[in-house]
Amino acid sequence: MTIFSEGRYDAVVIGAGHAGCEAALALARTGQRTVMLTLNPDSIGFMPCNPSVGGTAKGHLVREIDALGGEMGLNADRCALQYRMLNEGKGAAVQSLRAQVDKNKYHTEMKRVLEHTEGLRIVQGEAAEILAENSHVVGVRTTYGGVFECRAVVVATGVYLNARTITGEVVKESGPNGFSRATELTKNLLSLGFRIRRFKTGTPARLDGRTVDLAELDLQPGEETYPFSFLNDSVPAAQTPCYLGWTNAETHRIILDNLDRAPLYNGQISSTGPRYCPSIETKVVRFSDKTRHQLFLEPEGADTTEVYVQGLSTSLPHDLQREMYRTVKGLGHCDIVRYAYAIEYDCIDTLDLFPTLEYKRVEGLYTAGQINGTSGYEEAAAQGLMAGLNASLKLRGLPPLILRRDEAYIGVLIDDLVTKGTEEPYRMMTSRAEFRLSLRQDNADLRLTEYGHGCGLVTEERYMVYRNRVRLRDSVMGTLNERAEHGIADMVVAKYGGGPLTSGVTYADLIRRGIPLKEIIAAFSILSDIPKDVLLSCETEIRYEGYLKRARSEAERVRRMEGRPLPPDLDYTAIEGLRLEAREKLNKLRPLSLGQAERISGVSPADIAVLMVYLSLH
């Protein structure tokens, strides 16, 4: 093979999925000459699974990406067909925005953005080797012999590394949706010292919507809520509906009678799948007491009749899929356009990464997305943005950006990966964030936009929008701390079971009494033109101010621990008093601070106390 030069660049991004897109944009938008290497430009920003963005905890990630200057929120808003706020009946901490998006439009719009980004070159090709000298990245070689010289690489290969799809007895050496797989890079990653494992995920069938009886399903309309991007003011008035259905005893019988043909149960699949998004076979076997399981029919786009059957992921053979889907009420005569499949792929052990997502053994080499063992578009995009941004900061000779657990869901996600690792496809959930009351969707810009601006990713236009929102929020808080008209306040309090007021109260006092802000706005004719997320932010800060104060106190303790660095060459085996397990874990993971050491599984509070004493004496 002839080796030839493809030119000299600052960085190369391998992969063009959601992680690769954000990484490439973060690099190029901050002045780094960047190449995006993709197996197929038709897969840029492709959504191989559900046609949606956001969801529980994932909506938080999208708004954080947007607050930092990323693209996912803007692109989702451009392509949205329907919005819903999940968990709206629960507390503000767990409410999560979700949007159905036009799958093809999402791809074409993201491709358009990338193509018009200055300093970014898109190249079709497969990465064969990451070139390193003296443990520093120096380039990338393709399978065609082209060499891109560079000082940083972000590997965002998704589920393409040695991928194979499984449907019943049929196994294909293929990436998702029939795209080609990548076969060369895993060998190179092993030679660089990465530890490789095999994970699995899957996807449901897509049906021809013309063959679905929608009248037999429950309508799920869109909602008037706020959009993902802080640059946008509202969501479309006209929204495309989704539909809700259920499996039944006959659906379950077909699955249970044919487990010998199910790859998950007959030994064809041995890799680790996602616990929180299982196949219908797994749900029926694991939850045998349930007589039905929920499913959603979601439109794939405005220009297609295909619908996605959320909740019926499977790897059963085609004949059983057809039989199974047709047992569901409303799907009795459905035709399948794309059959469901499972997919296996190579990924790495993220304990080999720094919190910047840089590989510990090769300087300038970063990884992001499903190669890091995560699942989901949003988790991938968040990692891609942080890997690309940290690579850019390093190239510019600036300090890295490491978000703490009390600052962002992105911080929780990355800290979990590099401190705890994952033995199964990782999914972000609100329960993983101990400071979730502070890490709400409505205040993502207050938490993160200053960081994005300081790193050069947030534009001046976006920053001015942010500053105006800060001023608006301060104005709303000022209004809410004003005195309310006594007579009206008495009536409002009485409506909610309170006795007559003996003294004057502010609007904030009424919120503290449990009265919803929307009731206060209606009763007193105030703040009627304020965006919904700004009102929610102010209301939450007032209603939960006691809890938030305690959370800030705990966050401060955590920050102090994070501020106690641990020497990178510290020999933990020589520290007396540390338990054997703690010594092994600490020597393996090499935590950067006491705070990170504290979160390592197998390191106890007593071990941390020993480390604190050791640091004070040395």
XYZ file of C-alpha atoms in Angstrom:
618
model
C 0.000 0.000 0.000
C 1.205 3.488 -0.878
C 1.414 5.807 2.122
C 0.753 9.439 1.274
C 0.170 12.722 3.107
C -3.347 14.083 3.540
C -1.962 17.252 5.096
C -1.198 18.713 8.499
C -3.996 19.612 10.920
C -4.427 20.414 14.593
C -6.851 17.581 15.289
C -8.606 14.587 13.748
C -12.014 13.358 14.898
C -12.674 9.702 14.044
C -16.403 9.236 13.652
C -19.358 11.425 12.686
C -22.086 10.364 15.088
C -23.374 12.590 17.879
C -20.051 12.500 19.762
C -18.006 13.105 16.636
C -20.179 16.022 15.491
C -19.877 17.875 18.811
C -16.148 17.141 19.092
C -15.420 18.396 15.579
C -17.495 21.545 16.079
C -15.908 22.282 19.462
C -12.438 22.017 17.936
C -13.104 23.962 14.738
C -15.175 26.688 16.410
C -12.309 27.358 18.807
C -9.820 27.854 15.997
C -8.347 24.385 15.499
C -7.883 23.097 11.937
C -9.833 19.862 12.153
C -10.564 16.775 10.056
C -13.674 14.678 10.621
C -13.025 11.159 9.335
C -16.196 9.166 8.663
C -16.953 5.805 7.066
C -19.827 7.422 5.195
C -20.895 11.098 5.105
C -24.476 9.835 4.807
C -24.190 8.725 8.447
C -23.259 12.158 9.852
C -25.515 12.852 12.831
C -27.432 9.676 12.018
C -29.982 8.399 14.531
C -29.813 4.596 14.236
C -32.281 4.001 17.050
C -35.106 6.173 18.415
C -36.158 9.342 16.532
C -36.015 11.495 19.639
C -33.709 13.738 21.641
C -33.865 14.192 25.399
C -35.811 12.220 27.983
C -35.235 11.541 31.655
C -31.860 13.110 32.602
C -30.984 13.193 28.895
C -32.917 16.435 28.495
C -30.636 17.913 31.149
C -27.596 16.866 29.115
C -28.946 18.498 25.947
C -29.573 21.820 27.697
C -26.082 21.662 29.240
C -24.562 20.991 25.825
C -26.435 24.035 24.534
C -25.361 26.200 27.471
C -21.716 25.363 26.724
C -22.080 26.318 23.059
C -22.779 22.894 21.528
C -25.090 22.107 18.619
C -27.414 19.257 19.675
C -30.106 21.456 21.247
C -30.210 23.836 18.301
C -30.378 20.980 15.809
C -33.101 19.195 17.768
C -35.189 22.383 17.818
C -34.730 22.794 14.058
C -36.022 19.271 13.446
C -38.586 18.795 16.235
C -41.977 17.260 15.489
C -43.250 17.117 19.068
C -42.211 18.203 22.578
C -43.212 16.728 25.928
C -42.016 17.446 29.462
C -41.535 14.131 31.263
C -42.250 13.891 34.990
C -44.017 17.259 34.986
C -46.149 16.118 37.920
C -43.007 15.539 39.979
C -40.383 17.905 41.356
C -38.407 20.295 39.164
C -35.232 18.271 39.701
C -36.488 15.278 37.685
C -38.535 17.031 35.008
C -36.945 16.278 31.651
C -37.614 17.673 28.181
C -38.034 15.222 25.291
C -38.626 15.913 21.612
C -39.568 13.695 18.701
C -37.423 14.796 15.789
C -37.400 14.262 12.053
C -34.631 11.677 11.739
C -33.568 12.467 8.174
C -33.752 16.221 8.732
C -31.611 15.898 11.861
C -28.894 14.258 9.744
C -29.101 16.735 6.870
C -29.186 19.786 9.139
C -26.222 18.614 11.212
C -24.307 17.822 8.004
C -25.099 21.307 6.696
C -23.785 22.913 9.902
C -20.567 20.891 9.753
C -20.027 21.605 6.055
C -20.301 25.349 6.666
C -18.004 25.428 9.705
C -14.753 27.243 8.986
C -11.627 25.178 9.570
C -13.408 21.802 9.387
C -12.743 19.254 6.638
C -14.959 16.179 6.216
C -13.281 13.111 4.704
C -14.761 9.705 3.889
C -12.424 6.966 5.043
C -11.710 4.366 7.728
C -9.099 4.977 10.407
C -6.606 2.131 10.583
C -3.990 3.488 12.966
C -3.505 6.312 15.437
C 0.133 7.261 15.066
C 2.053 8.004 18.258
C 5.660 8.871 19.009
C 7.064 8.978 22.534
C 3.522 8.533 23.862
C 2.270 11.598 21.961
C -0.268 11.634 19.117
C 1.293 12.610 15.782
C -1.298 11.518 13.228
C -3.913 9.133 11.870
C -3.498 6.688 8.979
C -6.473 5.478 6.967
C -6.975 2.041 5.411
C -6.266 3.715 2.049
C -2.804 4.865 3.143
C -3.582 8.532 3.742
C -1.857 10.101 6.740
C -3.280 13.128 8.540
C -0.595 14.701 10.679
C -2.071 16.156 13.879
C -1.433 16.808 17.557
C -4.769 15.578 18.912
C -7.239 12.807 18.063
C -10.781 12.254 19.334
C -11.982 8.674 18.797
C -15.777 8.704 18.509
C -16.465 5.483 16.639
C -19.869 4.712 18.162
C -20.975 1.105 17.652
C -18.968 0.585 14.453
C -15.824 -1.146 15.777
C -15.995 -4.800 14.648
C -19.773 -4.465 14.708
C -22.065 -7.327 13.861
C -25.848 -7.378 13.738
C -27.865 -10.347 14.955
C -31.453 -11.174 13.975
C -32.485 -14.699 14.881
C -30.183 -17.152 13.143
C -28.807 -14.495 10.782
C -25.567 -12.748 11.772
C -24.081 -10.026 9.547
C -20.726 -8.303 9.756
C -22.315 -4.867 9.614
C -22.737 -1.563 11.373
C -26.168 -0.126 12.260
C -28.858 0.248 9.595
C -26.734 -1.586 7.013
C -23.803 0.853 7.151
C -20.303 -0.601 6.820
C -18.441 -1.465 10.007
C -14.877 -0.494 11.005
C -12.501 -3.450 11.247
C -8.980 -2.066 11.575
C -8.835 0.322 14.525
C -9.418 -2.127 17.390
C -6.074 -3.842 16.759
C -4.358 -0.457 16.959
C -6.172 0.477 20.171
C -5.012 -2.791 21.735
C -1.434 -2.049 20.691
C -1.713 1.353 22.400
C -2.675 -0.374 25.652
C -6.460 0.060 25.701
C -8.511 -2.649 27.379
C -11.274 -3.710 24.987
C -14.656 -5.238 25.867
C -17.805 -6.176 23.895
C -21.130 -4.486 24.525
C -24.506 -4.956 22.867
C -27.505 -2.798 22.126
C -30.554 -3.200 19.936
C -33.348 -1.445 18.139
C -37.047 -2.116 17.417
C -38.713 -2.547 14.052
C -40.027 0.318 11.935
C -43.578 -0.123 10.678
C -45.436 1.268 7.695
C -47.724 3.780 9.398
C -50.398 3.273 6.739
C -50.924 -0.274 8.054
C -51.397 0.764 11.686
C -54.901 1.280 13.121
C -54.306 4.443 15.135
C -57.908 4.465 16.389
C -57.066 1.441 18.553
C -54.127 3.200 20.214
C -54.006 6.000 22.802
C -53.164 9.452 21.488
C -50.059 11.143 22.933
C -50.188 14.798 21.810
C -47.380 17.303 22.075
C -47.193 19.945 24.788
C -46.564 23.661 24.956
C -43.268 23.844 26.785
C -39.880 25.463 26.263
C -37.319 24.378 23.596
C -33.900 22.815 24.131
C -31.760 25.756 23.083
C -31.523 28.903 25.175
C -31.271 30.770 21.862
C -34.860 29.839 20.988
C -37.955 31.325 22.579
C -40.760 28.852 21.911
C -41.793 25.515 20.412
C -44.013 25.106 17.317
C -47.751 25.376 17.901
C -48.484 22.498 15.498
C -46.993 19.215 16.705
C -47.116 15.659 15.377
C -48.834 13.160 17.715
C -47.414 9.870 19.002
C -49.458 6.859 20.086
C -49.383 4.510 23.062
C -50.085 0.760 23.039
C -49.495 -2.403 25.061
C -48.262 -5.942 24.632
C -50.518 -8.744 25.876
C -50.556 -12.402 26.905
C -50.363 -13.576 23.294
C -47.321 -11.387 22.637
C -45.613 -12.886 25.671
C -46.581 -16.458 24.722
C -44.916 -16.161 21.309
C -41.702 -14.937 22.938
C -41.625 -17.553 25.715
C -42.450 -20.417 23.323
C -39.541 -19.463 21.073
C -36.671 -18.649 23.437
C -34.662 -21.394 21.707
C -34.646 -19.101 18.642
C -33.861 -15.943 20.633
C -30.158 -15.016 20.296
C -30.177 -13.540 23.803
C -31.161 -16.917 25.273
C -29.689 -19.543 22.939
C -26.048 -18.463 23.313
C -25.655 -16.501 20.069
C -25.178 -13.274 22.041
C -22.781 -13.289 24.980
C -21.851 -9.580 25.142
C -23.253 -7.223 27.787
C -26.452 -5.363 26.980
C -28.139 -2.322 28.551
C -29.913 -2.909 31.850
C -32.197 0.111 31.572
C -33.331 -0.354 27.965
C -33.806 -4.121 27.654
C -35.260 -6.057 24.747
C -38.854 -7.239 24.901
C -37.555 -10.810 25.351
C -35.652 -9.724 28.468
C -38.627 -7.798 29.842
C -40.997 -10.742 29.389
C -38.570 -13.212 31.009
C -37.327 -10.924 33.787
C -40.707 -9.455 34.726
C -42.811 -12.587 34.415
C -45.460 -11.182 36.776
C -46.321 -8.366 34.341
C -49.200 -9.080 32.002
C -48.357 -6.267 29.581
C -45.579 -3.864 28.637
C -45.957 -0.347 27.281
C -44.915 0.680 23.789
C -44.945 3.977 21.889
C -45.368 4.563 18.182
C -43.190 7.513 17.182
C -42.978 9.124 13.706
C -39.587 8.743 12.009
C -40.040 11.976 10.099
C -42.372 14.379 8.345
C -41.581 12.979 4.892
C -41.984 9.249 5.628
C -44.715 6.835 6.726
C -42.263 4.854 8.879
C -42.991 4.704 12.601
C -40.653 3.554 15.363
C -41.996 1.109 17.971
C -40.381 2.288 21.205
C -40.407 -0.504 23.805
C -40.309 -3.480 21.427
C -36.594 -3.846 20.802
C -35.816 -7.430 19.789
C -33.392 -9.739 18.004
C -35.936 -12.465 17.243
C -36.058 -13.914 13.700
C -38.096 -12.039 11.106
C -40.962 -14.534 11.049
C -41.405 -14.292 14.836
C -41.103 -10.509 14.765
C -43.944 -10.296 12.261
C -46.082 -12.632 14.342
C -45.249 -10.861 17.620
C -45.869 -7.294 16.440
C -49.248 -8.264 14.995
C -50.507 -9.441 18.412
C -50.567 -5.838 19.656
C -53.890 -4.042 19.493
C -53.736 -1.573 16.600
C -50.910 -3.480 14.886
C -52.957 -6.511 13.783
C -52.329 -5.838 10.077
C -49.039 -3.955 10.306
C -46.306 -4.299 7.727
C -42.679 -4.093 8.853
C -40.441 -1.791 6.811
C -37.213 -2.385 8.765
C -36.904 -5.403 11.013
C -35.398 -5.126 14.481
C -31.875 -6.343 15.272
C -29.259 -6.481 18.012
C -25.766 -5.127 17.443
C -22.481 -6.021 19.165
C -19.403 -3.783 19.083
C -16.023 -3.094 20.669
C -15.586 -0.430 23.344
C -12.919 0.522 25.901
C -12.495 0.491 29.670
C -12.958 4.131 30.694
C -10.903 3.685 33.855
C -7.973 4.245 31.465
C -9.063 7.874 30.921
C -8.434 11.158 32.716
C -11.469 13.322 33.611
C -10.678 15.311 30.456
C -11.432 12.074 28.496
C -7.766 11.960 27.462
C -6.152 8.521 27.413
C -3.656 8.143 30.263
C -0.989 6.427 28.162
C -0.954 8.602 25.026
C -0.974 12.384 25.262
C -3.405 14.054 22.886
C -5.617 10.963 22.440
C -9.244 11.382 23.570
C -12.285 9.107 23.366
C -15.981 9.977 23.441
C -19.383 8.355 23.026
C -20.290 4.695 22.782
C -16.656 3.630 22.490
C -16.602 4.702 26.164
C -19.337 2.201 26.978
C -22.237 4.638 27.136
C -25.627 4.386 25.443
C -27.678 7.204 23.999
C -27.244 10.129 21.641
C -27.194 12.675 24.448
C -24.497 10.965 26.521
C -22.396 10.692 23.356
C -22.841 14.339 22.379
C -21.935 15.517 25.890
C -18.707 13.510 25.862
C -17.888 14.623 22.333
C -18.210 18.273 23.273
C -16.014 17.854 26.365
C -13.376 15.750 24.573
C -13.209 18.192 21.664
C -13.134 21.212 23.939
C -10.433 19.766 26.182
C -8.346 18.788 23.165
C -8.683 22.356 21.894
C -7.736 23.829 25.262
C -4.647 21.628 25.416
C -3.628 22.592 21.891
C -3.976 26.254 22.873
C -1.905 25.774 26.027
C -4.870 26.510 28.317
C -6.081 24.674 31.458
C -8.636 21.881 30.889
C -12.341 22.141 31.626
C -13.407 19.490 34.149
C -16.976 19.924 35.344
C -17.658 18.810 38.901
C -20.577 16.616 39.966
C -22.232 19.590 41.643
C -21.938 21.687 38.452
C -23.438 19.550 35.710
C -24.928 16.224 34.704
C -22.031 16.155 32.237
C -19.736 16.207 35.263
C -21.608 13.279 36.822
C -21.479 11.315 33.565
C -17.759 11.712 33.004
C -16.825 11.261 36.666
C -18.812 8.015 36.788
C -17.000 6.740 33.700
C -13.443 7.596 34.736
C -13.790 6.934 38.478
C -16.229 4.020 38.693
C -16.143 2.623 35.164
C -19.050 0.691 33.710
C -19.617 -3.017 33.165
C -22.676 -2.456 30.950
C -23.873 0.252 28.529
C -24.083 3.348 30.740
C -27.224 5.464 30.712
C -27.603 8.831 32.411
C -30.363 8.967 35.061
C -31.417 11.665 37.518
C -30.773 9.242 40.399
C -27.051 9.250 39.563
C -26.787 12.983 40.378
C -26.602 13.631 44.123
C -26.982 17.398 43.503
C -29.895 17.022 41.073
C -32.015 19.714 42.723
C -29.307 22.203 41.773
C -28.670 20.648 38.343
C -31.999 21.476 36.733
C -32.753 22.043 33.058
C -33.965 25.583 33.699
C -30.649 26.803 35.138
C -28.174 25.042 32.829
C -27.103 28.373 31.325
C -26.535 29.915 34.762
C -24.271 26.997 35.629
C -22.300 26.585 32.421
C -22.429 29.416 29.892
C -19.640 31.382 31.577
C -17.431 28.282 31.191
C -18.315 27.964 27.520
C -17.609 31.646 26.919
C -14.300 31.476 28.762
C -13.228 28.523 26.586
C -14.136 30.377 23.399
C -16.995 28.096 22.369
C -19.910 30.353 23.328
C -20.212 33.106 20.724
C -20.718 36.758 21.633
C -24.255 36.558 20.257
C -25.069 33.607 22.500
C -23.348 35.267 25.444
C -25.494 38.400 25.059
C -28.636 36.243 25.087
C -27.359 34.650 28.284
C -26.601 38.011 29.935
C -30.093 39.255 29.049
C -31.594 36.106 30.601
C -29.587 36.695 33.776
C -30.907 40.258 33.963
C -34.454 39.053 33.303
C -34.173 36.396 35.999
C -32.838 38.957 38.488
C -35.748 41.237 37.624
C -38.257 38.425 38.198
C -36.676 37.590 41.562
C -36.909 41.276 42.477
C -40.617 41.325 41.608
C -41.292 38.163 43.604
C -39.748 39.748 46.683
C -42.168 42.681 46.510
C -45.212 42.954 48.793
C -48.405 41.370 47.490
C -51.755 43.186 47.763
C -53.129 42.027 51.112
C -56.735 41.367 50.101
C -55.869 39.260 47.063
C -53.169 37.440 49.009
C -55.752 36.516 51.662
C -58.024 35.006 49.000
C -55.199 33.071 47.364
C -54.030 31.665 50.722
C -57.586 30.713 51.659
C -58.010 28.864 48.353
C -55.120 26.639 49.406
C -56.449 26.015 52.921
C -54.599 28.749 54.803
C -56.025 31.064 57.458
C -56.306 34.860 57.250
C -53.009 36.707 56.969
C -52.074 38.790 60.000
C -49.335 40.711 58.245
C -48.108 41.570 54.773
C -46.471 38.930 52.595
C -44.362 38.957 49.464
C -45.054 36.865 46.377
C -42.060 34.774 47.425
C -43.699 34.128 50.800
C -46.742 32.771 48.978
C -44.525 30.400 46.999
C -42.971 29.206 50.274
C -46.510 28.459 51.493
C -46.883 25.998 48.602
C -48.896 28.190 46.239
C -47.910 27.594 42.580
C -46.369 30.566 40.832
C -48.820 30.251 37.940
C -51.681 30.860 40.435
C -49.894 33.936 41.779
C -49.337 35.270 38.257
C -53.028 34.832 37.411
C -54.324 36.305 40.678
C -52.084 39.389 40.747
C -51.646 39.926 36.975
C -47.836 39.964 37.174
C -45.017 38.407 35.119
C -47.363 37.218 32.373
C -44.818 37.717 29.567
C -41.864 35.879 31.164
C -40.532 32.651 29.523
C -41.664 29.473 31.236
C -38.193 28.192 32.092
C -37.208 31.501 33.716
C -40.336 31.393 35.889
C -39.666 27.761 36.799
C -36.087 28.600 37.763
C -37.131 31.419 40.067
C -39.995 29.468 41.605
C -37.769 26.475 42.331
C -35.027 28.605 43.898
C -37.571 30.124 46.282
C -39.586 27.005 47.063
C -36.543 24.833 47.799
C -34.159 27.459 49.166
C -33.541 25.491 52.380
C -32.662 22.287 50.518
C -30.547 24.216 48.031
C -28.619 25.883 50.852
C -27.768 22.492 52.335
C -26.787 21.208 48.895
C -24.446 24.177 48.419
C -22.841 23.412 51.763
C -22.206 19.788 50.766
C -20.946 20.910 47.355
C -18.464 23.189 49.091
C -17.161 20.231 51.118
C -16.756 18.250 47.888
C -14.921 21.178 46.268
C -12.473 21.273 49.163
C -11.744 17.592 48.630
C -11.322 18.162 44.887
C -8.883 20.921 45.755
C -6.570 18.464 47.530
C -4.475 17.058 44.652
C -2.819 13.675 44.847
C 0.681 13.312 43.359
C 0.462 11.427 40.027
C 3.421 9.213 40.983
C 2.285 8.433 44.540
C 3.016 4.824 45.563
C -0.086 3.792 47.491
C 1.393 0.414 48.428
C 3.875 2.254 50.659
C 1.219 4.131 52.678
C 0.641 2.401 55.993
C -2.948 2.128 57.119
C -4.518 1.775 53.669
C -6.442 -1.450 53.195
C -5.159 -3.833 50.510
C -8.188 -3.280 48.244
C -7.792 0.495 48.487
C -4.094 0.263 47.611
C -4.854 -1.826 44.528
C -7.676 0.454 43.338
C -5.745 3.665 43.943
C -2.625 2.388 42.191
C -4.737 1.249 39.234
C -6.871 4.383 38.799
C -4.369 7.070 39.888
C -6.995 9.598 41.095
C -6.151 13.259 40.594
C -7.580 14.442 43.920
C -8.911 13.310 47.271
C -12.406 13.976 45.974
C -11.971 11.565 43.090
C -10.333 8.998 45.388
C -13.335 9.239 47.705
C -15.665 8.117 44.892
C -13.703 5.030 43.864
C -15.489 1.785 44.650
C -13.502 -0.071 47.302
C -11.990 3.048 48.909
C -13.579 3.609 52.315
C -13.877 6.788 54.446
C -11.164 5.319 56.676
C -8.837 5.066 53.671
C -9.536 8.704 52.821
C -8.700 9.678 56.392
C -5.366 7.859 56.044
C -4.659 9.717 52.805
C -5.486 13.067 54.437
C -3.043 12.361 57.248
C -0.399 11.262 54.754
C -0.797 14.461 52.684
C -0.567 16.635 55.784
C 2.766 15.011 56.709
C 4.360 15.071 53.242
